[in-house]
Coordinates of C-alpha atoms and ligand atoms in Angstrom, one line a residue:
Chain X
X1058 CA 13.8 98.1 -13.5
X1059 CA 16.8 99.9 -15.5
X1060 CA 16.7 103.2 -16.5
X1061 CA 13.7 105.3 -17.0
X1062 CA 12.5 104.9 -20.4
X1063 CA 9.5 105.9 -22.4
X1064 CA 7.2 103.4 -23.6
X1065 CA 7.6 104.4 -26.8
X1066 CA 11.6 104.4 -27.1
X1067 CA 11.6 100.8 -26.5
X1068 CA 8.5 100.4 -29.3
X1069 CA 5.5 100.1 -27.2
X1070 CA 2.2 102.1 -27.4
X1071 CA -0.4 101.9 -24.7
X1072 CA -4.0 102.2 -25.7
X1073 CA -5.5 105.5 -24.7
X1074 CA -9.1 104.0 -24.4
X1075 CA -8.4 100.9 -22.7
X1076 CA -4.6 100.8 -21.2
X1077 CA -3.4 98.1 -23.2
X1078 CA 0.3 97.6 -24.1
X1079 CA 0.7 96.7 -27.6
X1080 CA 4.4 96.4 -29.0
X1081 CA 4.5 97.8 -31.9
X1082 CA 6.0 97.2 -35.7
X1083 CA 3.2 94.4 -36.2
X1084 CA 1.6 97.8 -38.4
X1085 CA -1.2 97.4 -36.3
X1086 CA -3.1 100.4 -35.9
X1087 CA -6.0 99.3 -33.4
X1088 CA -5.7 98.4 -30.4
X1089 CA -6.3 94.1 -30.3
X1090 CA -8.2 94.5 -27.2
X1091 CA -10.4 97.2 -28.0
X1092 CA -10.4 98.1 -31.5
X1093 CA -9.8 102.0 -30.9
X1094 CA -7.2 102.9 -33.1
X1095 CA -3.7 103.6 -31.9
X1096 CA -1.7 106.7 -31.2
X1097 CA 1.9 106.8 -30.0
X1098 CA 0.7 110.6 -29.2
X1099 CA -2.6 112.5 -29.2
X1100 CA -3.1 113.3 -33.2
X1101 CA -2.0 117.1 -34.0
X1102 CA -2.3 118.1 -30.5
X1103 CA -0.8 121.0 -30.8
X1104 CA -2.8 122.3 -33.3
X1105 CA -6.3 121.0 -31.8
X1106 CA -5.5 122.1 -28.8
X1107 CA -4.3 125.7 -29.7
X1108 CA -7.0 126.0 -32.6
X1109 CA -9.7 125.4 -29.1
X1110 CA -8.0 127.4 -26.9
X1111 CA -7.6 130.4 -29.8
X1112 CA -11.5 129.8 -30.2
X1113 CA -12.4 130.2 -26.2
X1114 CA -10.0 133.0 -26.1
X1115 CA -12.0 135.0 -28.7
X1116 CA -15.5 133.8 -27.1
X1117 CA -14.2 135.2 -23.5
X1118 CA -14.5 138.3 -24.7
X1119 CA -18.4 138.5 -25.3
X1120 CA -18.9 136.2 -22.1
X1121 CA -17.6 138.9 -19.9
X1122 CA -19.1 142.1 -21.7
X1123 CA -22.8 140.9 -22.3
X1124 CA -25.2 140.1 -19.7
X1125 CA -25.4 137.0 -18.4
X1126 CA -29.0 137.6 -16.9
X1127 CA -31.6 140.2 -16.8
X1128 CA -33.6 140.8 -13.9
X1129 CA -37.2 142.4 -15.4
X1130 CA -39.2 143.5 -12.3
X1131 CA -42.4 145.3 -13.0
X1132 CA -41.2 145.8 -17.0
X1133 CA -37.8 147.4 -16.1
X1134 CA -35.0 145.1 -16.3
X1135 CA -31.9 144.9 -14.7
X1136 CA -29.0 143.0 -16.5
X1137 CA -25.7 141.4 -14.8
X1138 CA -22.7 140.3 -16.6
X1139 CA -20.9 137.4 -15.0
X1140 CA -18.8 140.2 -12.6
X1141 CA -21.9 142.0 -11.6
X1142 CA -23.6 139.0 -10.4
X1143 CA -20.5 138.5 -7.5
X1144 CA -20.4 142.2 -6.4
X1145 CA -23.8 142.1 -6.0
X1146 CA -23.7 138.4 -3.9
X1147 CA -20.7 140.2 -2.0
X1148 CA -22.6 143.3 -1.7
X1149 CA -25.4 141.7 0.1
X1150 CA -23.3 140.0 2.5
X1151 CA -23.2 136.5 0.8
X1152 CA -19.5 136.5 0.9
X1153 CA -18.6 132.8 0.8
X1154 CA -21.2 132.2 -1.9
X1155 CA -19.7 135.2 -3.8
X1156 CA -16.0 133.8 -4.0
X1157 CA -17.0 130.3 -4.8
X1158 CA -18.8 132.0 -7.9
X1159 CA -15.7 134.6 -8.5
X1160 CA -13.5 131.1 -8.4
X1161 CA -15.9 129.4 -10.4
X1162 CA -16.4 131.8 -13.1
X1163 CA -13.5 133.9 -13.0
X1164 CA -10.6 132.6 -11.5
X1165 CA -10.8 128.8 -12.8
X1166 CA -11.6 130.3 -16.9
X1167 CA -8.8 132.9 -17.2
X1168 CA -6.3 130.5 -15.1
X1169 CA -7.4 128.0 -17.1
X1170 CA -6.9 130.0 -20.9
X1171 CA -3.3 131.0 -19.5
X1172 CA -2.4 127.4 -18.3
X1173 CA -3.2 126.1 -21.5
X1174 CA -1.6 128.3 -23.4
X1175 CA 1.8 128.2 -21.4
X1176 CA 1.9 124.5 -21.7
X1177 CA 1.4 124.9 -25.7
X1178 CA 4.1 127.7 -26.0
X1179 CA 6.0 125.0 -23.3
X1180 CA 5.9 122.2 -25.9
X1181 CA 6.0 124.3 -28.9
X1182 CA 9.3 125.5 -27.4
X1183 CA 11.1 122.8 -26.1
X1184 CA 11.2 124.6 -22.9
X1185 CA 13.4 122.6 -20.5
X1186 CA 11.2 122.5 -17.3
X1187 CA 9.8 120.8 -14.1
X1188 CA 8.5 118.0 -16.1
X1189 CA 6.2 116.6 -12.9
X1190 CA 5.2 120.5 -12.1
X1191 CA 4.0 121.3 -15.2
X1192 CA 2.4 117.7 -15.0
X1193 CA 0.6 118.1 -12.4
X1194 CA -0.2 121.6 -13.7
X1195 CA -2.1 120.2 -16.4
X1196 CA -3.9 117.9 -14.1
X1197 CA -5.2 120.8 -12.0
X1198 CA -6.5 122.2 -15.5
X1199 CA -8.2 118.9 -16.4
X1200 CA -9.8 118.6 -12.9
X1201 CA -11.3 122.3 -12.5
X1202 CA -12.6 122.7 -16.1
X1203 CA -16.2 121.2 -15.5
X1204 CA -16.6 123.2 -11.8
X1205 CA -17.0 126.7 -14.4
X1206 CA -20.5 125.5 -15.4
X1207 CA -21.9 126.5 -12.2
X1208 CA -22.9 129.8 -13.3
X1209 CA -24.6 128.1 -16.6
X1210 CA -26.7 125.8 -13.9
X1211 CA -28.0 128.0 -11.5
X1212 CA -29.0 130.0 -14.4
X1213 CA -31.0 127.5 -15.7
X1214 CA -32.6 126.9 -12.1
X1215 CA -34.0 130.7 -11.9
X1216 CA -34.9 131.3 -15.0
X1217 CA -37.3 128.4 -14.7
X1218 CA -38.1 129.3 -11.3
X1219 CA -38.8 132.7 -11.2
X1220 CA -41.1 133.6 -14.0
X1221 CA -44.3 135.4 -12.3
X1222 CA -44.9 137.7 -14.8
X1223 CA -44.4 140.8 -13.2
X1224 CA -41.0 139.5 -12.4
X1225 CA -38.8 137.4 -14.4
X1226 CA -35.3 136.4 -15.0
X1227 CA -34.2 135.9 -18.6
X1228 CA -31.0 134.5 -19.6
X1229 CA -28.5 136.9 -21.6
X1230 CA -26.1 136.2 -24.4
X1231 CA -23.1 135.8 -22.2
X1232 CA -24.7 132.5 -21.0
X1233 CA -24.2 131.0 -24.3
X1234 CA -20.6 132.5 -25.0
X1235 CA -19.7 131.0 -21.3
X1236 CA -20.9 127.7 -21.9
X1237 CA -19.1 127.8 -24.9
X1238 CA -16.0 128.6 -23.7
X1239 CA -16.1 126.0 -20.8
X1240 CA -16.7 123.5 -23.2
X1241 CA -14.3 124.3 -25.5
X1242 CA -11.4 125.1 -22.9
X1243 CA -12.8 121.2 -21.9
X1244 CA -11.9 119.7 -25.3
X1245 CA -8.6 121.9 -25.5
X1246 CA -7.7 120.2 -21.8
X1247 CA -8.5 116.7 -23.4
X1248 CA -6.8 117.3 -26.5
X1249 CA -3.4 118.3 -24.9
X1250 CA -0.8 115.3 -24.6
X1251 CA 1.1 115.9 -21.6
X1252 CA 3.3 113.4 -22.6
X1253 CA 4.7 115.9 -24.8
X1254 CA 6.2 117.9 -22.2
X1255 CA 8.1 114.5 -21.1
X1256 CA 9.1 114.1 -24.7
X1257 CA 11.2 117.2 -24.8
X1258 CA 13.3 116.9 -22.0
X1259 CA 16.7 116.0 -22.4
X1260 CA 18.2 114.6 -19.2
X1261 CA 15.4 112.2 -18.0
Chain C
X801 CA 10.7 91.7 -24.5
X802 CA 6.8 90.9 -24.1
X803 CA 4.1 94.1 -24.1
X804 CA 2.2 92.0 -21.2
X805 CA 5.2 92.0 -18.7
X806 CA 5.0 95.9 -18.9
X807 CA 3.1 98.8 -18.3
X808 CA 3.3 102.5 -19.5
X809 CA 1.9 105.6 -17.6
X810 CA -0.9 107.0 -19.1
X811 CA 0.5 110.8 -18.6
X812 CA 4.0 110.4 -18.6
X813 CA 4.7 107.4 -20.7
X814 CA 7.4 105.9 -18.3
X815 CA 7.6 101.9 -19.1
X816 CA 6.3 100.4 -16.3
X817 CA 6.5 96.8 -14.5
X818 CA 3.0 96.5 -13.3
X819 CA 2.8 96.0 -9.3
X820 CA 0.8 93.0 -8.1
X821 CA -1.5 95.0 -5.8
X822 CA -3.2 93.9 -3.0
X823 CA -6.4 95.4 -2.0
X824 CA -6.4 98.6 -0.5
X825 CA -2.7 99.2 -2.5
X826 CA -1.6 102.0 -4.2
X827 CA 0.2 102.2 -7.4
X828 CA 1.9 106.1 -8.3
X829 CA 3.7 106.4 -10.9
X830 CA 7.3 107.0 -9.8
X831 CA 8.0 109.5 -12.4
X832 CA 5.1 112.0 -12.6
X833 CA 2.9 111.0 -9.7
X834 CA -0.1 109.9 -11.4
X835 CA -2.1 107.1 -9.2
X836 CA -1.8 104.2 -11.7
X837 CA -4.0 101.8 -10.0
X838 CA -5.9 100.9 -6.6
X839 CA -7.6 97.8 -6.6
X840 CA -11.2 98.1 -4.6
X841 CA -12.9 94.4 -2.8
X842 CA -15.3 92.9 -5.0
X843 CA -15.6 95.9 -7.3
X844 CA -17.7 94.0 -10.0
X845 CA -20.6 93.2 -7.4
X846 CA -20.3 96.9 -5.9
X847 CA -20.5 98.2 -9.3
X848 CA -23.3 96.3 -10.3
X849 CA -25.2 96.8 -6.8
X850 CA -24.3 100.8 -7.2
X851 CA -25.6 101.0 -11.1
X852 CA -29.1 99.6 -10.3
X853 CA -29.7 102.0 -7.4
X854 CA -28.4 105.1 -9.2
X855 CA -30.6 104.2 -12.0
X856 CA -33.6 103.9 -10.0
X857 CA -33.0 107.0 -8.4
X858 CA -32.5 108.6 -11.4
X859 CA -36.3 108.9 -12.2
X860 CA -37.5 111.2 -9.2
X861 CA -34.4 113.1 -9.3
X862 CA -35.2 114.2 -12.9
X863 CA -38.4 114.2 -12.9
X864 CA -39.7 115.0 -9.1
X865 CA -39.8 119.2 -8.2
X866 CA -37.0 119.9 -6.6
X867 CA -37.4 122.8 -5.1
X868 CA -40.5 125.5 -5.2
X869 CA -40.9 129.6 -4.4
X870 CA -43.9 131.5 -3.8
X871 CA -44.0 135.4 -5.0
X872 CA -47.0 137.4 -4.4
X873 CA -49.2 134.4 -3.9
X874 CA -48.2 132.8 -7.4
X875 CA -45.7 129.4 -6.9
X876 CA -43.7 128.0 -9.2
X877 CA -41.6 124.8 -8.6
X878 CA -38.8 123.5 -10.5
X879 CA -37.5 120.3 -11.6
X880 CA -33.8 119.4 -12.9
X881 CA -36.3 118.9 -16.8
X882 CA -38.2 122.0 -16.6
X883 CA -34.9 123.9 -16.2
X884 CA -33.9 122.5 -19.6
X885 CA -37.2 123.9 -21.0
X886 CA -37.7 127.0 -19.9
X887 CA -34.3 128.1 -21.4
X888 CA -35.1 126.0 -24.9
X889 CA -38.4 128.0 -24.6
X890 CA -36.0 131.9 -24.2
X891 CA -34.8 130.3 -27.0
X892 CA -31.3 129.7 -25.6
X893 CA -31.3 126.2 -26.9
X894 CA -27.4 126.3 -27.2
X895 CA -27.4 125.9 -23.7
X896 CA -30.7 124.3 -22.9
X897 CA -29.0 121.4 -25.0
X898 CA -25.4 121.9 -22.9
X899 CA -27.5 121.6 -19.5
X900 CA -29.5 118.7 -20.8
X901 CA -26.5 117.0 -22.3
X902 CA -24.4 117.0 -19.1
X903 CA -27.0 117.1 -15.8
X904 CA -29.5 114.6 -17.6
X905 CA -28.3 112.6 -20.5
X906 CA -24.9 111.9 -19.9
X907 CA -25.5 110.8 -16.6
X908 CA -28.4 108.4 -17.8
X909 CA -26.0 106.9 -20.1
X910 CA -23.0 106.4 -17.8
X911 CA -25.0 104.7 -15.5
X912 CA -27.0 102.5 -17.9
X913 CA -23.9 101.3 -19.5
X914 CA -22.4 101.0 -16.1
X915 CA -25.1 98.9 -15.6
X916 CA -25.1 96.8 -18.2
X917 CA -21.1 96.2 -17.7
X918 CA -21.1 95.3 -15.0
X919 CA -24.5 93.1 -15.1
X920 CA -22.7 91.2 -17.7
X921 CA -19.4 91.3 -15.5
X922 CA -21.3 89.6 -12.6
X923 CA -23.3 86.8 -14.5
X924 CA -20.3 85.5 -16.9
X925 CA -21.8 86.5 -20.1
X926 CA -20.1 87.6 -22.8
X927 CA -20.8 90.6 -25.7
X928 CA -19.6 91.9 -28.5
X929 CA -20.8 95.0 -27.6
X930 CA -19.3 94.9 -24.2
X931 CA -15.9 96.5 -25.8
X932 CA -17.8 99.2 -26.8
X933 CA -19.4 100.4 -23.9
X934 CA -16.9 100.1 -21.6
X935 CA -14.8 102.3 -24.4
X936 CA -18.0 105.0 -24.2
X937 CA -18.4 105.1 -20.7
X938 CA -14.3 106.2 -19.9
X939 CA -15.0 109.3 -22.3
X940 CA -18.0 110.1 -21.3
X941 CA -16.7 110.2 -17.7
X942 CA -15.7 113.7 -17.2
X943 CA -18.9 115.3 -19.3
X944 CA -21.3 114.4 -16.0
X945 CA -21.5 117.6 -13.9
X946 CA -24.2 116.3 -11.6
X947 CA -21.9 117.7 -8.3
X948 CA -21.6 121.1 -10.3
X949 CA -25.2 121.1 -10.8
X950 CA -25.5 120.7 -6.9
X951 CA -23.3 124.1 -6.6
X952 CA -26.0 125.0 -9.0
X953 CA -28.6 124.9 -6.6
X954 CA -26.8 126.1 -4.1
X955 CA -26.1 129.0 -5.1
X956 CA -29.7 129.6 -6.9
X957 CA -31.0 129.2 -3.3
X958 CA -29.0 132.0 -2.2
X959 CA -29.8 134.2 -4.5
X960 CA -33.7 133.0 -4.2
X961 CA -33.7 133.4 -0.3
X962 CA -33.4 137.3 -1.3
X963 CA -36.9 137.0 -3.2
X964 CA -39.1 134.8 -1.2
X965 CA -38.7 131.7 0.6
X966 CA -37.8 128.6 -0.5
X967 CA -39.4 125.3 -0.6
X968 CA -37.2 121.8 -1.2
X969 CA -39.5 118.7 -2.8
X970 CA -38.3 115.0 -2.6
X971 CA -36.3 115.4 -6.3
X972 CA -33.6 117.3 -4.5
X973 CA -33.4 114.6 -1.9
X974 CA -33.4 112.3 -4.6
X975 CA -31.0 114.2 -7.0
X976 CA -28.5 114.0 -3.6
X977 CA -28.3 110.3 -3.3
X978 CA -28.3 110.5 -6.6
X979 CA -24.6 112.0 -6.4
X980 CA -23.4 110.4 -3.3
X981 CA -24.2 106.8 -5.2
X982 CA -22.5 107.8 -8.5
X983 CA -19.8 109.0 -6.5
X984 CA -19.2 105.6 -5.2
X985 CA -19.7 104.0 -8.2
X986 CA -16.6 105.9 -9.6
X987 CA -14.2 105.2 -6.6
X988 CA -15.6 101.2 -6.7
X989 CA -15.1 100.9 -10.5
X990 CA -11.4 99.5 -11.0
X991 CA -11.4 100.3 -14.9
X992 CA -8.3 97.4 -15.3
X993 CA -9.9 94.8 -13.8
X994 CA -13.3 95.5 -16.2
X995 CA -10.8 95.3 -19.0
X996 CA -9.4 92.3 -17.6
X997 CA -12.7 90.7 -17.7
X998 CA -13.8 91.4 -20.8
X999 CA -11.0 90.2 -22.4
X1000 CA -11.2 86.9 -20.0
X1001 CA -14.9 86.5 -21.2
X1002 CA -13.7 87.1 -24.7
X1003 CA -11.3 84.7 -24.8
X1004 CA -13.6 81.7 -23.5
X1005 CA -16.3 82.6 -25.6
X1006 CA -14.0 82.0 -28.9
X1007 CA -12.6 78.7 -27.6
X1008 CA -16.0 77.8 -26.9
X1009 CA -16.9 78.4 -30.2
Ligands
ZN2546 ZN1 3.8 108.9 -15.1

């Protein structure tokens, strides 16, 4: 093989549903194996993807400050934002259980706003950079998005669990702002081309 | 130049000349790293064997309790359904509908269409719908959280074992091999050679024709 060269440069554009190679300049939009249509690049994905991760951004905010769950034992309840609930696993000695949440909740969300927003400003830019780091960066992203809704789950598990009626858990208004933004930072994460960061660098 | 005699990385979009790969082969890409392709032995039968024993497990693991706690004499048990409704009936149904969508229905899709795939895969028959489902099941890939779900429970039970003790009920054992076998059934299914296929089956069916 000669030089490296982008499928596109030489007038091809694989399928992103099925793989296919299709040359183009036939005008063809769709794909002739599948029928999806055809895209050199992710539509606007700049704009999708910042428009999603501008949304989550906004949405972090309430997810952090509102309680994620209330505790109501005996008619006086006790509500935990999403940082509360791991001081108090730490606090009771459930250390290992406490950082997988404080990775799952914390860490992987804010990592993952920032991530996506340094590979928009990276493409927005025309930063020249590590092409295969920031790659790979964006694979990590793609990867750990779905691991957040751990918190949303094990919500769901005691809420319909414990329910006695002189104790209860209830689910706060966090829990819908956080699902929201792991969904959301999800669709920004799919939305992104990464080809795009390949696209700006000059000596490749 | 002819579009079949190349390739192009999905991630990178480097023009590739596709490697003949034998089984147990790797192919990276040699630009960005992504693994392009890794042929696995007899992945149409493995898939096909996989789908119909995920979706008969599917059942208990939904539907069975899974786990159960005692409080002052009252017990409650839980199954992966009555999660769903008892935060549709807090009226959280945003994310009743988020939990249902991606522990429950997604899942039953992906393995249905899985099923069917690769059912039609394995017995030669061709349709038009095939395209479609195999186009379905790659998006809907990363929307099933059934190993995140697990977490889930895990950490529930933690926080649980502080309250009372805890009882586990066949729908967790279920739910388990429930994720072990749609585990496999990712690693077995080699996406190009489905596509292959298809388009194979296609192709006699409109010369048959
Ligand atoms: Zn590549």
């Amino acid at each position: 093989m000669q030089a490296k060269t982008n499928a596109l440069s030489q007038g091809f554009i694989r399928c992103d549903d099925c793989g296919f190679l299709v040359k183009t300049g036939n005008h063809s939009l769709s794909c002739p194996r599948c029928n999806s249509h055809l895209h050199a690049r992710h539509p606007h994905s700049l704009q999708r993807t910042s428009a999603l991760l501008f949304s989550s951004f906004l949405l972090y905010i309430p997810a952090n400050i509102f309680p994620i769950m209330t505790v109501n034992q005996f008619g006086a309840g006790d509500p935990h934002t999403i940082a509360g609930g791991i001081v108090e696993l730490i606090d009771s000695g459930m250390i290992p259980i406490g950082l997988l949440v404080l990775v799952a909740s914390i860490l992987v969300p804010s990592s993952k706003l920032i991530g996506i927003g340094l590979l928009l400003l990276c493409t927005h830019f025309r930063w020249q950079i590590n092409a295969r780091r920031w790659t790979v960066m964006y694979r990590i992203i793609a990867f750990v998005g779905r691991w957040s809704m751990l918190d949303i789950f094990m919500i769901s598990i005691l809420v319909d669990l414990v329910n006695f009626g002189e104790v209860q858990i209830i689910a706060g208004p966090a829990a819908t702002a956080f699902a929201a933004v792991v969904i959301l930072t999800m669709f920004a994460a799919e939305n992104f081309d990464p080809r795009l960061l390949w696209d700006n660098q000059k000596n490749l | 130049m002819n579009s079949t005699n190349y390739d192009a990385c999905p991630e990178c979009d480097l023009l590739l000349k596709p490697a003949q790969l034998k089984i147990g082969e790797k192919a990276h890409c040699p630009r960005c790293g992504l693994l392009l392709s890794r042929p696995r032995k007899q992945s149409i039968e493995r898939t096909f064997a996989l789908s119909i024993t995920g979706f008969i497990l599917f059942f208990p693991s939904v539907l069975l309790p899974m786990m159960g706690i005692t409080v002052l004499g009252d017990a409650n048990t839980g199954t992966l359904l009555s999660g769903v409704i008892a935060l549709f009936n807090e009226n959280m149904w945003p994310v009743a509908i988020v939990v249902f969508l991606a522990s429950i229905m997604f899942p039953l899709v992906h393995i249905s269409l899985s099923l069917l795939i690769s059912g039609h895969l394995y017995f030669k028959r061709s349709n038009r719908y095939l395209v479609t489902w195999m186009r379905w099941m790659y998006h809907l890939d990363e929307w099933i959280m059934l190993e995140v779900y697990m977490l889930g429970i895990i950490v529930a039970c933690v926080k649980l074992m502080a309250i009372a003790p805890l009882k586990f009920g066949w729908g967790l054992y279920a739910f388990i091999a429930l994720i072990i076998i749609t585990t496999l059934l990712t690693s077995n299914l080699d996406n190009r050679l489905f596509w292959q296929r298809i388009e194979q089956l296609r192709k006699e069916n409109n010369n048959a024709s």
